Coordinates of C-alpha atoms and ligand atoms in Angstrom, one line a residue:
M25 CA -23.7 64.7 -54.4
A26 CA -24.2 61.2 -55.6
D27 CA -27.0 60.5 -53.2
A28 CA -28.8 63.6 -54.3
L29 CA -28.3 62.5 -57.9
L30 CA -29.9 59.1 -57.1
S31 CA -32.9 60.8 -55.5
A32 CA -33.2 62.9 -58.6
V33 CA -33.1 59.9 -60.9
V34 CA -35.8 58.1 -58.9
N35 CA -37.9 61.2 -58.8
T36 CA -37.6 61.7 -62.6
I37 CA -38.5 58.1 -63.3
L38 CA -41.5 58.3 -61.0
D39 CA -42.6 61.5 -62.7
N40 CA -42.3 59.9 -66.1
I41 CA -44.2 56.8 -65.1
N42 CA -47.0 58.9 -63.8
S43 CA -47.0 61.2 -66.7
L44 CA -49.6 61.5 -69.4
W45 CA -47.7 59.5 -72.0
L46 CA -48.8 56.2 -70.3
Q47 CA -52.4 57.2 -70.6
E48 CA -52.1 58.9 -73.9
F49 CA -50.9 55.8 -75.6
G50 CA -53.3 53.6 -73.8
I51 CA -50.7 51.0 -72.8
T52 CA -52.1 47.6 -72.1
G53 CA -51.2 44.1 -71.0
G54 CA -47.7 43.1 -69.7
L55 CA -46.1 46.5 -70.2
K56 CA -48.6 48.2 -68.1
T57 CA -48.3 45.6 -65.3
E58 CA -44.5 45.8 -65.4
L59 CA -44.6 49.6 -65.2
E60 CA -47.1 49.5 -62.3
S61 CA -44.8 47.1 -60.4
L62 CA -41.8 49.4 -61.1
Q63 CA -43.7 52.3 -59.8
S64 CA -44.4 50.6 -56.6
T65 CA -40.8 49.4 -56.2
L66 CA -39.5 52.9 -56.9
T67 CA -41.8 54.5 -54.3
T68 CA -40.3 52.1 -51.7
I69 CA -36.8 53.0 -52.9
Q70 CA -37.6 56.7 -52.6
A71 CA -38.7 56.3 -49.0
V72 CA -35.7 54.2 -48.0
L73 CA -33.4 56.6 -49.8
L74 CA -34.6 59.6 -47.8
D75 CA -33.7 57.7 -44.7
A76 CA -30.3 56.8 -46.0
E77 CA -29.5 60.3 -47.1
E78 CA -30.3 61.6 -43.6
K79 CA -27.7 59.1 -42.3
Q80 CA -25.2 61.0 -44.5
W81 CA -23.2 58.0 -45.7
T82 CA -21.8 57.3 -42.3
S83 CA -21.3 53.6 -42.9
E84 CA -19.6 51.6 -45.6
A85 CA -22.7 49.3 -45.7
I86 CA -25.0 52.2 -46.6
K87 CA -22.6 53.4 -49.3
N88 CA -22.5 49.9 -50.7
W89 CA -26.2 49.6 -50.6
L90 CA -26.8 53.0 -52.2
R91 CA -24.5 51.9 -55.0
K92 CA -26.6 48.8 -55.7
L93 CA -29.7 50.9 -55.5
K94 CA -28.4 53.3 -58.0
D95 CA -27.7 50.5 -60.5
A96 CA -31.2 49.3 -60.0
A97 CA -32.6 52.8 -60.5
Y98 CA -30.6 53.3 -63.7
D99 CA -31.8 49.9 -64.9
V100 CA -35.4 51.0 -64.4
D101 CA -34.7 54.3 -66.0
D102 CA -33.4 52.5 -69.0
R103 CA -36.3 50.1 -69.2
E104 CA -38.7 53.0 -68.9
S105 CA -37.0 55.0 -71.7
K106 CA -37.0 51.9 -73.9
S107 CA -40.8 51.5 -73.3
Q108 CA -41.2 55.0 -74.4
S109 CA -39.3 54.4 -77.6
C110 CA -41.6 51.5 -78.3
L111 CA -44.3 54.1 -79.1
V112 CA -43.0 54.7 -82.6
D113 CA -46.2 56.0 -84.1
G114 CA -46.0 59.0 -81.9
T115 CA -43.7 60.5 -84.5
N116 CA -40.7 62.3 -83.2
L117 CA -41.7 65.8 -84.2
E118 CA -38.7 67.4 -82.7
F119 CA -36.5 65.4 -84.9
L120 CA -38.5 66.2 -88.0
N121 CA -38.6 69.9 -87.3
L122 CA -34.9 70.0 -86.8
F123 CA -33.7 68.3 -89.8
E124 CA -34.5 69.5 -93.3
E125 CA -34.5 67.3 -96.3
E126 CA -30.9 68.0 -97.3
D127 CA -29.2 66.9 -94.1
E128 CA -27.1 63.9 -93.2
Q129 CA -29.8 62.1 -91.3
Y130 CA -32.2 62.4 -94.2
E131 CA -29.5 60.8 -96.4
D132 CA -29.1 57.9 -93.9
K133 CA -32.9 57.4 -94.1
E134 CA -32.9 57.5 -97.9
K135 CA -30.1 55.0 -98.1
I136 CA -32.0 52.5 -95.9
V137 CA -35.2 53.1 -97.8
N138 CA -33.3 52.4 -101.1
V139 CA -32.0 49.1 -99.8
L140 CA -35.6 48.2 -98.8
F141 CA -36.7 48.7 -102.4
N142 CA -33.6 47.6 -104.3
T143 CA -34.5 44.3 -105.8
R144 CA -30.9 43.7 -107.0
L145 CA -29.6 43.7 -103.4
R146 CA -32.2 41.3 -102.1
D147 CA -33.3 37.8 -102.8
E148 CA -37.0 38.3 -103.5
N149 CA -37.7 34.7 -102.6
D150 CA -36.2 34.9 -99.2
L151 CA -36.6 37.0 -96.1
S152 CA -34.1 39.9 -96.2
I153 CA -32.5 40.9 -92.9
Y154 CA -30.8 44.2 -92.7
A155 CA -28.7 45.3 -89.7
I156 CA -27.8 48.8 -88.4
C157 CA -25.0 49.1 -86.0
G158 CA -23.4 51.9 -83.9
M159 CA -22.6 52.9 -80.4
G160 CA -25.2 53.7 -77.7
G161 CA -27.0 57.0 -78.2
L162 CA -26.0 57.4 -81.8
G163 CA -29.5 57.6 -83.1
K164 CA -30.2 54.0 -84.5
T165 CA -33.7 53.9 -83.0
T166 CA -34.5 57.4 -84.1
L167 CA -33.4 56.7 -87.7
I168 CA -35.4 53.5 -88.0
Q169 CA -38.4 55.4 -86.6
L170 CA -38.1 57.7 -89.6
V171 CA -37.8 54.8 -92.0
Y172 CA -40.7 53.0 -90.4
N173 CA -43.0 56.1 -90.7
D174 CA -42.0 56.9 -94.2
E175 CA -45.0 57.0 -96.5
R176 CA -43.4 54.9 -99.2
V177 CA -42.5 52.2 -96.6
E178 CA -46.0 52.3 -95.2
R179 CA -47.5 51.7 -98.7
A180 CA -45.0 49.0 -99.6
F181 CA -45.7 46.6 -96.7
D182 CA -49.0 45.0 -95.6
L183 CA -47.8 44.8 -92.1
R184 CA -45.3 46.9 -90.1
I185 CA -44.2 45.4 -86.8
W186 CA -42.0 47.0 -84.1
V187 CA -40.5 45.1 -81.3
C188 CA -38.0 46.4 -78.6
V189 CA -35.8 43.4 -78.0
S190 CA -33.3 44.8 -75.4
D191 CA -30.9 42.6 -73.5
S192 CA -33.0 39.5 -73.0
F193 CA -33.7 37.6 -76.2
E194 CA -36.4 35.3 -75.0
V195 CA -37.9 33.7 -78.1
I196 CA -41.4 33.1 -76.5
R197 CA -41.6 36.7 -75.3
L198 CA -40.5 38.1 -78.7
T199 CA -42.8 35.8 -80.8
R200 CA -45.7 36.9 -78.6
A201 CA -44.7 40.5 -78.9
I202 CA -44.8 40.2 -82.7
I203 CA -48.2 38.6 -82.6
E204 CA -49.5 41.3 -80.2
S205 CA -48.2 44.0 -82.5
I206 CA -50.0 42.5 -85.5
D207 CA -53.3 41.8 -83.6
V208 CA -53.1 45.0 -81.6
S209 CA -54.3 43.1 -78.6
S210 CA -52.7 40.9 -76.0
C211 CA -52.0 37.2 -76.7
E212 CA -52.5 34.6 -74.0
I213 CA -50.7 31.7 -75.6
K214 CA -47.9 30.5 -73.4
E215 CA -46.0 27.7 -75.3
L216 CA -43.6 28.3 -78.1
D217 CA -45.0 25.8 -80.6
P218 CA -48.6 27.1 -80.7
L219 CA -47.2 30.7 -80.6
Q220 CA -45.1 30.0 -83.7
R221 CA -48.0 28.4 -85.6
H222 CA -50.2 31.3 -84.7
L223 CA -47.6 33.7 -86.0
Q224 CA -47.1 31.7 -89.3
E225 CA -50.9 32.0 -89.9
R226 CA -50.8 35.8 -89.3
L227 CA -47.9 36.3 -91.7
M228 CA -49.2 34.0 -94.4
R229 CA -49.2 35.8 -97.8
K230 CA -48.4 39.1 -96.1
R231 CA -45.5 41.3 -97.0
F232 CA -44.2 42.5 -93.7
L233 CA -41.6 44.8 -92.3
L234 CA -40.3 43.8 -88.8
I235 CA -38.1 46.0 -86.7
L236 CA -36.1 44.3 -84.0
D237 CA -34.8 47.3 -82.1
D238 CA -31.8 47.0 -79.8
V239 CA -30.6 43.4 -80.0
W240 CA -27.8 42.3 -77.7
S241 CA -27.9 38.5 -77.9
E242 CA -25.2 36.7 -79.8
S243 CA -27.0 33.3 -79.8
S244 CA -27.6 32.2 -83.4
A245 CA -29.7 29.3 -82.1
K246 CA -32.2 31.7 -80.5
W247 CA -32.3 33.9 -83.6
E248 CA -33.0 30.9 -85.8
S249 CA -35.8 29.8 -83.6
L250 CA -37.4 33.3 -83.8
R251 CA -36.7 33.5 -87.5
N252 CA -38.3 30.2 -88.6
P253 CA -42.0 31.3 -88.5
L254 CA -41.0 34.6 -90.2
M255 CA -40.2 32.7 -93.3
S256 CA -43.9 32.2 -94.0
G257 CA -44.3 35.9 -95.0
A258 CA -44.8 36.9 -98.6
N259 CA -41.8 37.6 -100.9
G260 CA -40.1 40.9 -100.2
S261 CA -40.7 40.7 -96.4
T262 CA -37.9 42.4 -94.5
V263 CA -36.4 42.5 -91.0
I264 CA -34.4 45.5 -89.8
V265 CA -32.2 44.9 -86.7
T266 CA -30.5 47.6 -84.7
T267 CA -27.6 46.8 -82.4
R268 CA -24.6 48.2 -80.7
I269 CA -22.7 45.0 -81.4
E270 CA -21.2 44.3 -84.8
K271 CA -21.0 40.6 -84.1
V272 CA -24.8 40.5 -83.6
A273 CA -25.2 42.3 -86.9
H274 CA -23.1 39.7 -88.7
I275 CA -25.0 36.8 -87.1
M276 CA -28.4 38.1 -87.9
A277 CA -28.1 39.9 -91.3
T278 CA -28.5 38.4 -94.7
P279 CA -24.9 38.0 -95.8
I280 CA -25.2 39.8 -99.2
L281 CA -26.7 42.9 -97.5
P282 CA -24.2 45.4 -96.3
I283 CA -24.2 46.2 -92.6
Y284 CA -25.1 49.8 -92.1
H285 CA -22.7 51.6 -89.8
L286 CA -24.4 54.7 -88.5
G287 CA -22.0 57.7 -88.5
Y288 CA -21.6 60.5 -85.9
L289 CA -23.9 63.5 -86.2
P290 CA -21.9 66.3 -88.0
E291 CA -20.9 69.2 -85.9
H292 CA -23.3 71.6 -87.5
D293 CA -26.3 69.4 -86.9
S294 CA -25.1 68.7 -83.4
W295 CA -25.0 72.4 -82.8
L296 CA -28.6 72.8 -84.1
L297 CA -29.8 70.1 -81.8
F298 CA -28.0 71.6 -78.8
K299 CA -29.3 75.1 -79.6
Q300 CA -32.8 73.8 -79.8
R301 CA -32.5 72.2 -76.3
A302 CA -30.4 74.8 -74.6
F303 CA -32.1 78.0 -75.7
Q304 CA -35.7 78.5 -74.9
R305 CA -36.4 81.3 -77.3
E306 CA -34.9 82.2 -80.6
S307 CA -33.6 85.5 -79.3
E308 CA -31.6 83.8 -76.6
G309 CA -29.7 82.1 -79.3
N310 CA -28.1 85.5 -79.9
N311 CA -26.2 85.4 -76.7
M312 CA -22.8 85.3 -78.3
K313 CA -20.8 84.4 -75.1
L314 CA -23.0 81.4 -74.3
E315 CA -23.0 80.4 -78.0
R316 CA -19.3 80.3 -78.0
I317 CA -19.1 78.1 -74.9
G318 CA -22.0 76.0 -76.2
K319 CA -20.1 75.2 -79.4
Q320 CA -17.2 73.9 -77.4
I321 CA -19.5 71.8 -75.3
V322 CA -21.0 70.3 -78.5
K323 CA -17.4 69.4 -79.6
K324 CA -17.1 67.4 -76.4
C325 CA -20.0 65.2 -77.4
G326 CA -18.2 63.9 -80.4
G327 CA -21.3 63.7 -82.6
V328 CA -23.4 61.5 -80.3
P329 CA -26.9 63.0 -80.3
L330 CA -27.7 61.5 -76.9
A331 CA -24.9 63.5 -75.3
V332 CA -25.7 66.7 -77.2
K333 CA -29.3 66.5 -76.2
A334 CA -28.6 65.7 -72.6
L335 CA -26.1 68.5 -72.1
G336 CA -28.3 71.0 -74.1
S337 CA -31.3 70.1 -71.8
M338 CA -29.1 70.4 -68.7
L339 CA -28.2 74.0 -69.6
R340 CA -31.7 75.1 -70.6
L341 CA -32.4 76.7 -67.3
K342 CA -28.9 77.9 -66.7
R343 CA -28.0 81.4 -67.9
K344 CA -24.8 82.3 -66.1
E345 CA -21.7 82.1 -68.1
S346 CA -19.9 80.5 -65.2
E347 CA -22.4 77.6 -65.2
W348 CA -21.8 76.9 -68.9
L349 CA -18.1 77.2 -68.4
S350 CA -18.2 74.6 -65.6
V351 CA -20.0 72.2 -67.9
K352 CA -17.5 72.8 -70.6
E353 CA -14.6 72.2 -68.3
S354 CA -16.0 69.1 -66.5
E355 CA -15.7 65.6 -67.7
I356 CA -19.0 64.0 -68.5
W357 CA -18.6 61.7 -65.5
E358 CA -18.3 64.7 -63.2
L359 CA -21.7 66.2 -64.2
S360 CA -24.7 65.7 -62.1
D361 CA -28.3 66.6 -63.2
D362 CA -29.3 65.5 -66.7
G363 CA -25.8 65.1 -68.0
S364 CA -25.6 62.0 -65.9
S365 CA -28.1 60.2 -68.2
I366 CA -25.3 59.8 -70.8
L367 CA -23.1 57.4 -68.8
P368 CA -25.9 55.1 -67.6
A369 CA -27.0 54.7 -71.3
L370 CA -23.4 53.8 -72.3
R371 CA -22.8 51.8 -69.2
L372 CA -25.3 49.2 -70.5
S373 CA -22.7 48.3 -73.1
Y374 CA -20.2 47.8 -70.3
D375 CA -22.6 45.8 -68.1
N376 CA -23.3 43.5 -71.0
L377 CA -19.6 42.4 -71.2
P378 CA -18.3 39.2 -69.7
P379 CA -16.0 40.1 -66.7
Y380 CA -12.6 39.5 -68.4
L381 CA -13.6 41.9 -71.2
R382 CA -14.7 44.5 -68.6
Q383 CA -11.2 44.6 -67.1
C384 CA -9.5 44.9 -70.4
F385 CA -11.8 47.7 -71.5
A386 CA -11.6 49.7 -68.3
Y387 CA -7.8 49.4 -68.2
C388 CA -7.7 51.4 -71.4
C389 CA -8.6 54.6 -69.5
I390 CA -5.0 54.8 -68.5
F391 CA -4.4 56.3 -71.9
P392 CA -5.2 59.9 -72.4
K393 CA -8.2 60.8 -74.6
D394 CA -7.6 60.5 -78.3
T395 CA -4.5 58.3 -77.9
K396 CA -3.7 55.9 -80.8
M397 CA -3.4 52.6 -79.1
D398 CA -1.2 49.9 -80.6
K399 CA -3.0 46.6 -80.6
S400 CA -0.1 44.2 -79.8
W401 CA 1.2 46.5 -77.1
L402 CA -2.2 46.7 -75.6
I403 CA -2.5 43.0 -75.6
E404 CA 0.9 42.7 -73.9
L405 CA -0.3 45.1 -71.2
W406 CA -3.5 43.1 -70.6
I407 CA -1.4 39.9 -70.3
A408 CA 1.1 41.5 -68.0
N409 CA -1.6 42.6 -65.7
G410 CA -3.3 39.2 -65.6
F411 CA -6.5 40.3 -67.4
V412 CA -6.3 37.6 -70.1
P413 CA -7.7 34.4 -68.8
P414 CA -5.8 31.2 -69.9
R415 CA -7.9 28.7 -72.0
G416 CA -6.4 25.3 -72.3
Q417 CA -3.2 25.2 -74.4
R418 CA -4.0 28.3 -76.3
E419 CA -1.4 31.2 -76.4
L420 CA -2.4 34.2 -74.3
C421 CA -1.7 36.5 -77.3
E422 CA -4.3 34.7 -79.3
I423 CA -6.9 35.1 -76.6
G424 CA -5.8 38.7 -76.3
D425 CA -6.4 39.1 -80.0
E426 CA -9.9 37.8 -79.6
I427 CA -10.6 40.2 -76.8
F428 CA -9.4 43.1 -78.9
N429 CA -11.7 42.1 -81.7
E430 CA -14.7 41.6 -79.3
L431 CA -14.2 45.1 -78.0
S432 CA -14.0 46.6 -81.5
W433 CA -17.1 44.8 -82.5
R434 CA -18.9 46.2 -79.6
S435 CA -18.0 49.8 -80.5
F436 CA -15.6 50.3 -77.6
F437 CA -12.8 50.9 -80.0
Q438 CA -13.0 52.9 -83.2
D439 CA -10.8 53.9 -86.1
V440 CA -9.2 50.5 -86.1
K441 CA -6.5 50.7 -88.8
E442 CA -4.0 48.4 -90.2
H443 CA -0.8 50.2 -91.2
H444 CA 1.7 49.3 -94.0
D445 CA 4.1 47.8 -91.5
G446 CA 1.4 45.5 -90.3
T447 CA 0.7 47.2 -86.9
I448 CA -2.9 47.8 -86.0
T449 CA -4.0 50.8 -84.0
C450 CA -7.3 52.0 -82.7
K451 CA -8.8 54.8 -80.6
M452 CA -11.6 55.3 -78.1
H453 CA -14.5 57.7 -78.7
D454 CA -14.3 60.5 -76.1
L455 CA -17.5 59.4 -74.4
I456 CA -16.3 55.8 -74.3
H457 CA -13.1 57.0 -72.6
D458 CA -15.3 59.0 -70.1
L459 CA -17.2 55.7 -69.5
A460 CA -13.9 53.9 -68.8
I461 CA -12.8 56.6 -66.4
S462 CA -16.1 56.7 -64.6
I463 CA -15.9 52.9 -64.2
M464 CA -12.4 53.2 -62.9
R465 CA -13.4 55.8 -60.4
F466 CA -16.4 53.9 -59.2
E467 CA -14.9 50.5 -59.2
C468 CA -11.4 51.3 -58.1
Y469 CA -11.1 48.0 -56.3
M470 CA -10.8 46.3 -59.6
F471 CA -7.7 48.4 -60.3
D472 CA -6.0 47.5 -57.1
I473 CA -4.5 44.7 -59.0
I474 CA -2.7 46.9 -61.6
K475 CA 1.0 46.7 -61.0
C476 CA 2.5 48.3 -64.0
V477 CA 1.6 51.2 -66.3
D478 CA 4.1 51.4 -69.2
I479 CA 3.5 54.4 -71.3
S480 CA 7.1 55.0 -72.3
H481 CA 6.4 54.7 -76.0
C482 CA 3.7 57.4 -76.0
H483 CA 5.8 60.2 -77.2
S484 CA 3.0 62.7 -77.8
L485 CA 1.4 62.2 -74.4
K486 CA 0.2 65.4 -72.8
Q487 CA -1.3 63.9 -69.7
T488 CA -1.0 60.8 -67.6
P489 CA -4.3 59.3 -66.3
P490 CA -5.8 61.6 -63.6
E491 CA -5.9 60.4 -60.0
I492 CA -3.2 57.7 -60.6
S493 CA -2.9 57.5 -56.8
C494 CA -6.0 55.3 -56.9
L495 CA -3.8 52.5 -58.3
A496 CA -2.7 51.7 -54.8
H497 CA -0.7 48.6 -55.8
L498 CA 1.2 50.2 -58.7
L499 CA 4.9 49.2 -58.6
E500 CA 6.0 50.7 -62.0
L501 CA 5.0 53.9 -63.8
S502 CA 7.2 54.8 -66.7
I503 CA 6.1 58.4 -67.1
F504 CA 4.3 60.9 -64.9
I505 CA 3.4 64.2 -66.5
V506 CA 2.7 67.0 -64.0
R507 CA -0.3 69.2 -64.7
K508 CA -2.1 71.8 -62.7
D509 CA -5.5 70.1 -63.2
R510 CA -7.2 68.4 -60.3
G511 CA -5.8 64.8 -59.8
C512 CA -2.7 65.5 -62.0
G513 CA -0.3 67.2 -59.5
I514 CA 3.0 65.6 -58.5
G515 CA 1.4 64.8 -55.1
E516 CA -0.4 61.9 -56.8
L517 CA 2.9 60.0 -56.5
K518 CA 3.0 60.4 -52.7
E519 CA 1.7 57.0 -51.6
L520 CA 2.8 55.0 -54.6
N521 CA 5.7 52.6 -53.9
L522 CA 7.2 52.9 -57.3
G523 CA 10.3 51.0 -58.4
N524 CA 12.5 50.6 -61.5
E525 CA 12.3 53.6 -63.8
L526 CA 10.3 56.8 -63.4
C527 CA 10.4 59.9 -65.6
I528 CA 8.6 63.0 -64.2
K529 CA 7.9 65.5 -67.0
E530 CA 6.7 69.1 -67.0
L531 CA 8.2 70.0 -63.6
V532 CA 7.5 73.6 -64.6
N533 CA 4.0 73.0 -63.3
V534 CA 5.2 72.4 -59.7
E535 CA 4.5 75.4 -57.6
G536 CA 7.2 75.2 -55.0
S537 CA 9.0 73.1 -52.4
T538 CA 5.9 71.9 -50.5
E539 CA 4.3 70.5 -53.6
A540 CA 7.6 68.9 -54.7
K541 CA 8.1 67.3 -51.4
S542 CA 4.6 65.8 -51.6
A543 CA 5.9 63.4 -54.3
N544 CA 7.7 61.7 -51.5
L545 CA 10.6 60.5 -53.7
M546 CA 12.8 60.0 -50.7
R547 CA 10.7 57.1 -49.6
K548 CA 10.8 55.3 -53.0
L549 CA 13.4 52.7 -52.1
N550 CA 13.0 50.6 -55.2
L551 CA 13.5 53.4 -57.7
K552 CA 16.6 52.7 -59.8
S553 CA 16.4 55.4 -62.4
L554 CA 14.9 58.8 -62.2
S555 CA 14.5 61.5 -64.9
L556 CA 13.4 65.0 -63.9
I557 CA 12.3 67.0 -66.9
W558 CA 11.2 70.6 -66.7
G559 CA 9.6 71.0 -70.1
K560 CA 10.3 73.2 -73.1
N561 CA 8.3 76.3 -72.3
A562 CA 9.0 78.5 -69.4
G563 CA 6.5 77.5 -66.7
E564 CA 4.2 79.5 -64.5
F565 CA 6.8 79.3 -61.7
P566 CA 10.1 80.0 -63.4
D567 CA 11.9 81.3 -60.2
N568 CA 11.2 78.2 -58.2
E569 CA 13.3 75.6 -60.1
E570 CA 16.1 75.5 -57.6
E571 CA 13.7 75.1 -54.7
V572 CA 11.8 72.4 -56.6
L573 CA 14.9 70.4 -57.4
S574 CA 16.1 70.6 -53.8
S575 CA 12.8 69.1 -52.7
L576 CA 12.8 66.2 -55.1
Q577 CA 15.6 64.3 -53.4
P578 CA 15.3 60.6 -54.2
H579 CA 16.4 57.7 -52.0
S580 CA 20.1 56.9 -52.0
N581 CA 19.4 53.5 -53.6
L582 CA 18.9 55.4 -56.9
L583 CA 21.5 54.4 -59.6
Y584 CA 20.8 56.7 -62.4
L585 CA 19.6 60.3 -62.4
Q586 CA 18.8 62.5 -65.4
I587 CA 17.9 66.1 -65.4
C588 CA 16.6 67.9 -68.5
G589 CA 15.6 71.5 -69.2
Y590 CA 16.5 72.7 -65.7
Q591 CA 17.0 76.5 -65.7
G592 CA 18.3 76.9 -62.2
L593 CA 21.8 78.4 -61.6
V594 CA 22.9 75.8 -59.0
L595 CA 22.2 72.2 -58.5
A596 CA 20.7 70.8 -55.3
A597 CA 22.7 70.1 -52.2
W598 CA 21.6 66.5 -52.1
M599 CA 23.3 65.8 -55.4
I600 CA 26.5 64.6 -53.8
E601 CA 28.8 61.9 -55.0
G602 CA 27.2 58.5 -55.5
Y603 CA 24.7 59.8 -58.1
R604 CA 25.8 59.5 -61.7
V605 CA 24.6 62.7 -63.1
S606 CA 24.0 63.4 -66.8
R607 CA 23.1 67.1 -67.4
H608 CA 21.5 68.2 -70.6
Ligands
ATP15 N1 -30.6 63.0 -85.7 C1 -31.1 63.3 -84.5 N2 -31.6 64.5 -84.2 C2 -32.1 64.8 -83.0 N3 -32.1 63.9 -82.0 C3 -31.6 62.7 -82.2 C4 -31.0 62.3 -83.5 N4 -30.6 61.1 -83.4 C5 -30.8 60.7 -82.1 N5 -31.4 61.7 -81.4 C6 -31.7 61.7 -80.0 O1 -30.6 61.1 -79.3 C7 -31.1 60.2 -78.3 C8 -30.5 58.8 -78.6 O2 -31.0 58.3 -79.8 P1 -31.4 56.8 -80.0 O3 -32.2 56.3 -78.9 O4 -32.1 56.8 -81.4 O5 -30.0 56.2 -80.0 P2 -29.7 54.6 -80.2 O6 -28.5 54.6 -81.2 O7 -30.9 53.9 -80.6 O8 -29.2 54.2 -78.8 P3 -29.2 52.8 -78.0 O9 -28.0 52.1 -78.5 O10 -29.1 53.2 -76.6 O11 -30.5 52.1 -78.4 C9 -32.6 60.2 -78.4 O12 -33.0 61.1 -77.3 C10 -32.9 60.8 -79.7 O13 -34.1 61.5 -79.7
MG16 MG1 -31.9 52.4 -79.6

């Protein structure tokens, strides 16, 4: 599946590079050369890929190699889509058609336009720098395109300049890109000093609006160097920065200007966007069954337009109810085809993290979706698992605190709240949780080092992390909740050499003795305490409780056994003296 997906990605990128938009927009200079070189690399990748696919993943080396290739292909895909988004004057008609004047996005646009014209908010004698912040795919670039193309904005500035910054903040490249955008021709100057002087001349007495789209760099020195020549513009000149990283917004923005946190697309607007992508003709929108499933799919996207659009497009050619249901029931990371474009886009945020932050983030996938995570407890878990790197004499908690803040600033955590008792909690957006799981699945080796998962305080938990058996070195797991979903059955415990305390909940979901035996409790020599909890509601297999209990025999090293909610008439034969039984 994954190899087919990779071929599909490469094919799509090649199609796009060859497509008319390159010619239509008459791309010149460096961008054209770069795209031509990408095209040639991709053609080679495609040929080698066919060969590798024929070999059917027989060797580890090929698997490894395909993985690297996939990263490279996604990287190219990303660069290509960024190049496309540089073409801002090709106004996004789809966007404009979809949203009428009274909608949320229009309000966002108006708020930003107002700040641009609000003289009270800005120092007219100085350059104003305004930052827009939000997670990947939320619509920052799209929104700024609207502002950039607004007639009032066009009239108010002598020059409008758009530069896609992306992950490499090279001052020379960016200064040259600004000049090229003003001159509408390529600039051959190579050194920074003459480039800066040239830019100063171009901006002299001009009121300009500069968009720096998609900034990742946290280097204030580099930013200062880029900003210096911009000061020579006329009063009222403005820079708008878009970024996924709040820290970048703080470094770059004028302190008195508020940072604009872009919100999620409301459900109704998300639905309109989805409908527009998924249904080809208006009449098809009347298919009630598909509409109902579609609305649930939209919920999954949590107001991120990138996800709404990708899933809508993916279903455009699918008309069977079962196909829609399967998308509804899959996790984003299980989807192939177009749905897979969501994770690579978000993965950029992950790839941009230093390694110790990556481990701390990916670890959070052990919490089920929508869990309120307690900050100090999370930090303790990171420390216990050795993810917090020591730095000189500093306390690990303090470093953990910084890691937590970094992850919040980078939009990995949301709803960060301080409660009246001083505790701080946060959550992860569903898509970010999907990203964490996909990373865990793909890079399981990293999790080999996890030894303890303590979720004993999560009283409202409905699910333990799926496929927990991946954590091959796990020695302690406080709670395991049995579910019928894939990767959540009691058999997940089979190979885990668990010790200390284990509480197995929702045993009503165990089908019979074969499944119960697959937990292999008998071989867990280090287990000291075991709780077997059947669950409040009668399960699907009510007659099997005696059979299930009989097959859950633990090792005789066990010191404490608790059984709750068991409806069987007799206890199991293995429960002979030596176990201290407390029956509820
Ligand atoms: N309000 C909207 N209506 C329709 N489509 C939208 C809207 N906002 C964003 N989109 C679409 O969602 C996708 C992602 O949007 P965009 O590129 O603007 O996100 P972003 O926040 O800039 O992401 P990144 O952090 O990756 O740069 C694009 O395909 C865009 O066309
Ligand atoms: Mg963007």
